[in-house]
């Protein structure tokens, strides 16, 4: 057994700030990378590409290795369909699952109700406005309010509909933290170790310490970890503020 892989029977007493985005094309390359990690150091995110390629089996394999898994499938459908999907995710043992807040109050309430009595209830997270969208693109979809206002509005709707938190840009974290309280979960992508370096396709970025200080609960990081020469050293260097 790989000594870096925790015995799933051992209790987890850490709350690592980073969720590593496993943006790999298939299960083999994912598992080869994850072999270098350990559950005390990070959580893992599986998105649409990897889930479509490798599905439930891979998710369950990673959970069995002791990792908390964020199933990032951004559900957006009628209330019953999303509620049932969240229930299946809970049965799989995922730690966090997300949906589009644009699906509305009834959809989010149905999802919350579907997992409420689950022994290991996953955290339910809402996506407000995708951070890839510009103000002009949002307006084109029929939203007349400024983007920042729409994000605040949808995050408040998510909270009052029973969700545990939202995905947001780190630039929105401080205001959301202030408006929605200390227990609301804020998951922030767009994190880079060096804001001067190559930022890939991310535009509004922040370094980990800044994002955590602004109120982020969890940092979603893909390439800064997956392409690092020593991913474990990078993960160890990122700490929550004292
Ligand atoms: O490699 P990088 O750190 O940019 O990866 C960020 C991850 O977060 C990717 O999986 C991306 O799909 C996801 N994400 C994002 N922006 C959002 C929501 C999710 O970058 N608004």
mmCIF file of C-alpha atoms and ligand atoms in Angstrom:
data_model
loop_
_atom_site.group_PDB
_atom_site.id
_atom_site.type_symbol
_atom_site.label_atom_id
_atom_site.label_comp_id
_atom_site.label_asym_id
_atom_site.label_seq_id
_atom_site.Cartn_x
_atom_site.Cartn_y
_atom_site.Cartn_z
ATOM 1 C CA UNK A 1 0.000 0.000 0.000
ATOM 2 C CA UNK A 2 1.242 3.474 -0.785
ATOM 3 C CA UNK A 3 2.249 4.950 2.609
ATOM 4 C CA UNK A 4 0.986 8.355 1.447
ATOM 5 C CA UNK A 5 -2.534 7.033 1.124
ATOM 6 C CA UNK A 6 -4.435 7.274 4.357
ATOM 7 C CA UNK A 7 -6.271 4.347 5.807
ATOM 8 C CA UNK A 8 -9.936 5.315 5.230
ATOM 9 C CA UNK A 9 -10.705 3.985 8.686
ATOM 10 C CA UNK A 10 -8.581 6.698 10.276
ATOM 11 C CA UNK A 11 -10.457 9.795 11.410
ATOM 12 C CA UNK A 12 -9.723 13.035 9.527
ATOM 13 C CA UNK A 13 -8.997 15.903 11.815
ATOM 14 C CA UNK A 14 -7.657 18.387 9.295
ATOM 15 C CA UNK A 15 -9.422 20.961 7.184
ATOM 16 C CA UNK A 16 -7.085 21.527 4.235
ATOM 17 C CA UNK A 17 -7.912 24.755 2.368
ATOM 18 C CA UNK A 18 -7.235 23.435 -1.154
ATOM 19 C CA UNK A 19 -9.518 21.405 -3.398
ATOM 20 C CA UNK A 20 -7.392 20.079 -6.272
ATOM 21 C CA UNK A 21 -9.238 20.241 -9.616
ATOM 22 C CA UNK A 22 -8.545 16.893 -11.287
ATOM 23 C CA UNK A 23 -8.792 18.152 -14.843
ATOM 24 C CA UNK A 24 -7.409 14.967 -16.399
ATOM 25 C CA UNK A 25 -8.820 13.143 -19.396
ATOM 26 C CA UNK A 26 -9.042 9.658 -17.903
ATOM 27 C CA UNK A 27 -8.905 7.549 -14.760
ATOM 28 C CA UNK A 28 -5.349 6.257 -15.292
ATOM 29 C CA UNK A 29 -3.707 9.674 -15.441
ATOM 30 C CA UNK A 30 -5.895 10.831 -12.543
ATOM 31 C CA UNK A 31 -4.943 7.923 -10.309
ATOM 32 C CA UNK A 32 -1.256 8.262 -11.221
ATOM 33 C CA UNK A 33 -1.361 11.890 -10.068
ATOM 34 C CA UNK A 34 -3.446 11.246 -6.945
ATOM 35 C CA UNK A 35 -0.891 8.640 -5.822
ATOM 36 C CA UNK A 36 1.380 11.580 -5.053
ATOM 37 C CA UNK A 37 -1.172 13.221 -2.714
ATOM 38 C CA UNK A 38 -2.645 12.455 0.680
ATOM 39 C CA UNK A 39 -6.124 13.174 2.087
ATOM 40 C CA UNK A 40 -4.801 15.274 4.971
ATOM 41 C CA UNK A 41 -3.295 17.726 2.476
ATOM 42 C CA UNK A 42 -6.147 18.443 0.094
ATOM 43 C CA UNK A 43 -9.554 17.543 -1.190
ATOM 44 C CA UNK A 44 -10.304 16.580 -4.805
ATOM 45 C CA UNK A 45 -12.686 17.949 -7.429
ATOM 46 C CA UNK A 46 -14.091 15.886 -10.280
ATOM 47 C CA UNK A 47 -15.723 17.860 -13.078
ATOM 48 C CA UNK A 48 -17.722 17.092 -16.187
ATOM 49 C CA UNK A 49 -14.892 15.851 -18.417
ATOM 50 C CA UNK A 50 -13.474 13.294 -15.996
ATOM 51 C CA UNK A 51 -16.880 12.220 -14.731
ATOM 52 C CA UNK A 52 -18.137 11.698 -18.272
ATOM 53 C CA UNK A 53 -15.034 9.658 -19.032
ATOM 54 C CA UNK A 54 -14.725 7.611 -15.868
ATOM 55 C CA UNK A 55 -17.917 8.023 -13.854
ATOM 56 C CA UNK A 56 -18.998 6.771 -10.486
ATOM 57 C CA UNK A 57 -16.346 4.092 -10.147
ATOM 58 C CA UNK A 58 -13.503 6.620 -10.062
ATOM 59 C CA UNK A 59 -15.331 8.821 -7.550
ATOM 60 C CA UNK A 60 -15.843 5.845 -5.261
ATOM 61 C CA UNK A 61 -12.227 4.758 -5.669
ATOM 62 C CA UNK A 62 -10.974 8.180 -4.530
ATOM 63 C CA UNK A 63 -13.404 8.262 -1.603
ATOM 64 C CA UNK A 64 -12.218 4.784 -0.634
ATOM 65 C CA UNK A 65 -8.660 6.115 -0.572
ATOM 66 C CA UNK A 66 -9.808 8.559 2.104
ATOM 67 C CA UNK A 67 -10.273 11.717 0.004
ATOM 68 C CA UNK A 68 -13.140 14.179 0.317
ATOM 69 C CA UNK A 69 -14.552 14.542 -3.205
ATOM 70 C CA UNK A 70 -16.318 17.601 -4.637
ATOM 71 C CA UNK A 71 -18.532 16.390 -7.501
ATOM 72 C CA UNK A 72 -18.585 19.487 -9.705
ATOM 73 C CA UNK A 73 -21.331 18.652 -12.192
ATOM 74 C CA UNK A 74 -23.215 21.962 -11.815
ATOM 75 C CA UNK A 75 -26.700 20.458 -11.931
ATOM 76 C CA UNK A 76 -29.410 22.635 -13.533
ATOM 77 C CA UNK A 77 -32.730 20.911 -14.175
ATOM 78 C CA UNK A 78 -36.261 20.577 -12.819
ATOM 79 C CA UNK A 79 -36.452 20.220 -9.011
ATOM 80 C CA UNK A 80 -37.143 16.478 -8.923
ATOM 81 C CA UNK A 81 -34.271 15.624 -11.281
ATOM 82 C CA UNK A 82 -31.717 17.685 -9.363
ATOM 83 C CA UNK A 83 -32.972 16.387 -6.011
ATOM 84 C CA UNK A 84 -32.607 12.773 -7.162
ATOM 85 C CA UNK A 85 -29.141 13.436 -8.598
ATOM 86 C CA UNK A 86 -28.042 14.962 -5.273
ATOM 87 C CA UNK A 87 -29.397 11.931 -3.455
ATOM 88 C CA UNK A 88 -27.332 9.604 -5.659
ATOM 89 C CA UNK A 89 -24.257 11.784 -5.039
ATOM 90 C CA UNK A 90 -24.894 11.528 -1.290
ATOM 91 C CA UNK A 91 -25.215 7.733 -1.573
ATOM 92 C CA UNK A 92 -21.853 7.653 -3.352
ATOM 93 C CA UNK A 93 -20.349 9.409 -0.354
ATOM 94 C CA UNK A 94 -19.292 12.666 -2.001
ATOM 95 C CA UNK A 95 -18.343 15.511 0.340
ATOM 96 C CA UNK A 96 -19.638 18.377 -1.823
ATOM 97 C CA UNK A 97 -21.874 18.699 -4.880
ATOM 98 C CA UNK A 98 -22.993 21.780 -6.807
ATOM 99 C CA UNK A 99 -25.888 23.162 -8.869
ATOM 100 C CA UNK A 100 -26.752 26.357 -10.728
ATOM 101 C CA UNK A 101 -28.641 28.818 -8.529
ATOM 102 C CA UNK A 102 -30.424 29.916 -11.736
ATOM 103 C CA UNK A 103 -32.468 26.729 -11.316
ATOM 104 C CA UNK A 104 -34.390 28.678 -8.689
ATOM 105 C CA UNK A 105 -35.616 28.340 -5.120
ATOM 106 C CA UNK A 106 -37.802 25.242 -5.613
ATOM 107 C CA UNK A 107 -34.937 23.354 -7.252
ATOM 108 C CA UNK A 108 -32.486 24.225 -4.453
ATOM 109 C CA UNK A 109 -35.014 23.494 -1.696
ATOM 110 C CA UNK A 110 -35.801 20.112 -3.259
ATOM 111 C CA UNK A 111 -32.079 19.289 -3.370
ATOM 112 C CA UNK A 112 -31.594 20.305 0.270
ATOM 113 C CA UNK A 113 -34.592 18.275 1.358
ATOM 114 C CA UNK A 114 -33.441 15.215 -0.618
ATOM 115 C CA UNK A 115 -30.179 14.933 1.328
ATOM 116 C CA UNK A 116 -31.284 16.422 4.664
ATOM 117 C CA UNK A 117 -31.507 13.131 6.521
ATOM 118 C CA UNK A 118 -28.587 11.430 4.844
ATOM 119 C CA UNK A 119 -26.073 9.961 7.293
ATOM 120 C CA UNK A 120 -23.208 11.711 5.496
ATOM 121 C CA UNK A 121 -24.957 14.742 4.056
ATOM 122 C CA UNK A 122 -22.860 16.360 1.310
ATOM 123 C CA UNK A 123 -22.375 20.111 1.314
ATOM 124 C CA UNK A 124 -24.668 21.655 -1.312
ATOM 125 C CA UNK A 125 -23.062 24.503 -3.220
ATOM 126 C CA UNK A 126 -24.576 26.946 -5.715
ATOM 127 C CA UNK A 127 -22.994 28.410 -8.819
ATOM 128 C CA UNK A 128 -24.086 32.037 -9.200
ATOM 129 C CA UNK A 129 -22.587 33.621 -12.326
ATOM 130 C CA UNK A 130 -19.786 31.651 -13.978
ATOM 131 C CA UNK A 131 -16.537 33.543 -13.435
ATOM 132 C CA UNK A 132 -15.815 33.102 -17.142
ATOM 133 C CA UNK A 133 -18.741 35.402 -18.012
ATOM 134 C CA UNK A 134 -18.304 39.072 -18.722
ATOM 135 C CA UNK A 135 -20.814 41.794 -17.869
ATOM 136 C CA UNK A 136 -21.788 42.011 -21.574
ATOM 137 C CA UNK A 137 -22.301 38.246 -21.895
ATOM 138 C CA UNK A 138 -24.487 38.242 -18.779
ATOM 139 C CA UNK A 139 -26.584 41.098 -20.187
ATOM 140 C CA UNK A 140 -26.995 39.127 -23.406
ATOM 141 C CA UNK A 141 -28.693 36.336 -21.426
ATOM 142 C CA UNK A 142 -31.342 38.817 -20.273
ATOM 143 C CA UNK A 143 -29.977 39.905 -16.883
ATOM 144 C CA UNK A 144 -30.291 43.657 -16.555
ATOM 145 C CA UNK A 145 -28.520 44.097 -13.198
ATOM 146 C CA UNK A 146 -24.759 44.589 -12.931
ATOM 147 C CA UNK A 147 -22.862 41.312 -12.618
ATOM 148 C CA UNK A 148 -21.663 41.898 -9.035
ATOM 149 C CA UNK A 149 -25.225 42.626 -7.920
ATOM 150 C CA UNK A 150 -26.515 39.479 -9.641
ATOM 151 C CA UNK A 151 -23.876 37.400 -7.832
ATOM 152 C CA UNK A 152 -24.889 38.841 -4.438
ATOM 153 C CA UNK A 153 -28.569 38.328 -5.215
ATOM 154 C CA UNK A 154 -28.161 34.702 -6.320
ATOM 155 C CA UNK A 155 -25.900 33.868 -3.365
ATOM 156 C CA UNK A 156 -28.522 35.218 -0.934
ATOM 157 C CA UNK A 157 -31.183 33.185 -2.764
ATOM 158 C CA UNK A 158 -28.989 30.070 -2.433
ATOM 159 C CA UNK A 159 -28.624 30.662 1.301
ATOM 160 C CA UNK A 160 -32.337 31.216 1.909
ATOM 161 C CA UNK A 161 -33.115 28.107 -0.176
ATOM 162 C CA UNK A 162 -31.054 25.878 2.109
ATOM 163 C CA UNK A 163 -27.715 25.596 0.300
ATOM 164 C CA UNK A 164 -24.494 25.583 2.324
ATOM 165 C CA UNK A 165 -22.534 27.970 0.148
ATOM 166 C CA UNK A 166 -21.574 29.138 -3.336
ATOM 167 C CA UNK A 167 -18.747 29.010 -5.840
ATOM 168 C CA UNK A 168 -17.491 32.561 -6.396
ATOM 169 C CA UNK A 169 -14.552 34.611 -7.550
ATOM 170 C CA UNK A 170 -12.159 35.460 -4.719
ATOM 171 C CA UNK A 171 -12.842 39.078 -5.653
ATOM 172 C CA UNK A 172 -16.447 38.607 -4.555
ATOM 173 C CA UNK A 173 -15.585 36.721 -1.354
ATOM 174 C CA UNK A 174 -15.207 39.622 1.078
ATOM 175 C CA UNK A 175 -18.612 41.130 0.358
ATOM 176 C CA UNK A 176 -20.336 37.744 0.327
ATOM 177 C CA UNK A 177 -18.695 36.842 3.643
ATOM 178 C CA UNK A 178 -19.872 40.123 5.122
ATOM 179 C CA UNK A 179 -23.443 39.752 3.838
ATOM 180 C CA UNK A 180 -23.986 36.032 4.340
ATOM 181 C CA UNK A 181 -22.200 35.337 7.617
ATOM 182 C CA UNK A 182 -19.243 33.309 8.806
ATOM 183 C CA UNK A 183 -20.739 29.845 8.274
ATOM 184 C CA UNK A 184 -21.628 30.232 4.590
ATOM 185 C CA UNK A 185 -19.193 28.211 2.474
ATOM 186 C CA UNK A 186 -17.318 30.171 -0.207
ATOM 187 C CA UNK A 187 -15.486 28.057 -2.789
ATOM 188 C CA UNK A 188 -13.146 30.113 -4.957
ATOM 189 C CA UNK A 189 -11.390 29.104 -8.198
ATOM 190 C CA UNK A 190 -9.040 31.411 -10.134
ATOM 191 C CA UNK A 191 -6.156 31.021 -7.674
ATOM 192 C CA UNK A 192 -2.544 31.464 -8.756
ATOM 193 C CA UNK A 193 0.651 31.232 -6.724
ATOM 194 C CA UNK A 194 2.190 34.187 -8.496
ATOM 195 C CA UNK A 195 -0.065 36.836 -9.997
ATOM 196 C CA UNK A 196 2.748 38.024 -12.283
ATOM 197 C CA UNK A 197 3.340 34.597 -13.846
ATOM 198 C CA UNK A 198 1.454 32.805 -16.613
ATOM 199 C CA UNK A 199 -2.197 32.731 -15.588
ATOM 200 C CA UNK A 200 -3.371 30.294 -18.258
ATOM 201 C CA UNK A 201 -6.948 31.195 -19.181
ATOM 202 C CA UNK A 202 -7.907 32.651 -15.788
ATOM 203 C CA UNK A 203 -8.473 36.402 -15.720
ATOM 204 C CA UNK A 204 -9.423 37.637 -12.243
ATOM 205 C CA UNK A 205 -6.934 35.826 -10.084
ATOM 206 C CA UNK A 206 -5.722 35.971 -6.483
ATOM 207 C CA UNK A 207 -2.967 34.316 -4.494
ATOM 208 C CA UNK A 208 -4.079 31.769 -1.861
ATOM 209 C CA UNK A 209 -3.311 33.897 1.202
ATOM 210 C CA UNK A 210 -5.273 36.851 -0.203
ATOM 211 C CA UNK A 211 -8.284 34.698 -1.080
ATOM 212 C CA UNK A 212 -8.363 33.057 2.361
ATOM 213 C CA UNK A 213 -7.996 36.440 4.063
ATOM 214 C CA UNK A 214 -10.890 37.754 1.938
ATOM 215 C CA UNK A 215 -13.100 35.036 3.385
ATOM 216 C CA UNK A 216 -12.783 32.060 1.039
ATOM 217 C CA UNK A 217 -13.489 28.744 2.792
ATOM 218 C CA UNK A 218 -11.921 26.535 0.106
ATOM 219 C CA UNK A 219 -9.616 27.264 -2.826
ATOM 220 C CA UNK A 220 -10.128 25.321 -6.052
ATOM 221 C CA UNK A 221 -6.707 24.925 -7.690
ATOM 222 C CA UNK A 222 -5.974 22.942 -10.810
ATOM 223 C CA UNK A 223 -2.876 23.659 -12.870
ATOM 224 C CA UNK A 224 -0.841 25.374 -10.106
ATOM 225 C CA UNK A 225 -0.927 21.989 -8.341
ATOM 226 C CA UNK A 226 -1.262 19.435 -11.137
ATOM 227 C CA UNK A 227 1.628 20.959 -13.112
ATOM 228 C CA UNK A 228 3.877 21.640 -10.130
ATOM 229 C CA UNK A 229 7.162 19.756 -9.913
ATOM 230 C CA UNK A 230 6.333 19.018 -6.276
ATOM 231 C CA UNK A 231 2.541 19.238 -5.702
ATOM 232 C CA UNK A 232 2.860 18.175 -2.063
ATOM 233 C CA UNK A 233 5.287 21.011 -1.294
ATOM 234 C CA UNK A 234 2.892 23.530 -2.875
ATOM 235 C CA UNK A 235 -0.039 22.156 -0.875
ATOM 236 C CA UNK A 236 1.964 22.243 2.363
ATOM 237 C CA UNK A 237 2.847 25.888 1.745
ATOM 238 C CA UNK A 238 -0.815 26.981 1.660
ATOM 239 C CA UNK A 239 -2.252 27.464 5.126
ATOM 240 C CA UNK A 240 -5.379 28.946 6.582
ATOM 241 C CA UNK A 241 -4.845 32.248 8.401
ATOM 242 C CA UNK A 242 -4.191 31.791 12.173
HETATM 243 O O1 LIG B 1 -6.244 25.126 -13.482
HETATM 244 P P1 LIG B 1 -7.139 26.060 -12.723
HETATM 245 O O2 LIG B 1 -6.652 26.374 -11.318
HETATM 246 O O3 LIG B 1 -7.458 27.312 -13.516
HETATM 247 O O4 LIG B 1 -8.498 25.243 -12.548
HETATM 248 C C1 LIG B 1 -9.628 25.828 -11.983
HETATM 249 C C2 LIG B 1 -10.723 24.813 -11.862
HETATM 250 O O5 LIG B 1 -11.864 25.468 -11.334
HETATM 251 C C3 LIG B 1 -11.160 24.197 -13.188
HETATM 252 O O6 LIG B 1 -11.601 22.862 -12.905
HETATM 253 C C4 LIG B 1 -12.329 25.047 -13.604
HETATM 254 O O7 LIG B 1 -13.249 24.362 -14.404
HETATM 255 C C5 LIG B 1 -12.946 25.376 -12.244
HETATM 256 N N1 LIG B 1 -13.757 26.586 -12.219
HETATM 257 C C6 LIG B 1 -13.275 27.828 -12.562
HETATM 258 N N2 LIG B 1 -14.110 28.917 -12.516
HETATM 259 C C7 LIG B 1 -15.380 28.763 -12.136
HETATM 260 C C8 LIG B 1 -15.874 27.519 -11.758
HETATM 261 C C9 LIG B 1 -15.017 26.434 -11.831
HETATM 262 O O8 LIG B 1 -12.098 27.982 -12.899
HETATM 263 N N3 LIG B 1 -16.169 29.805 -12.057
#
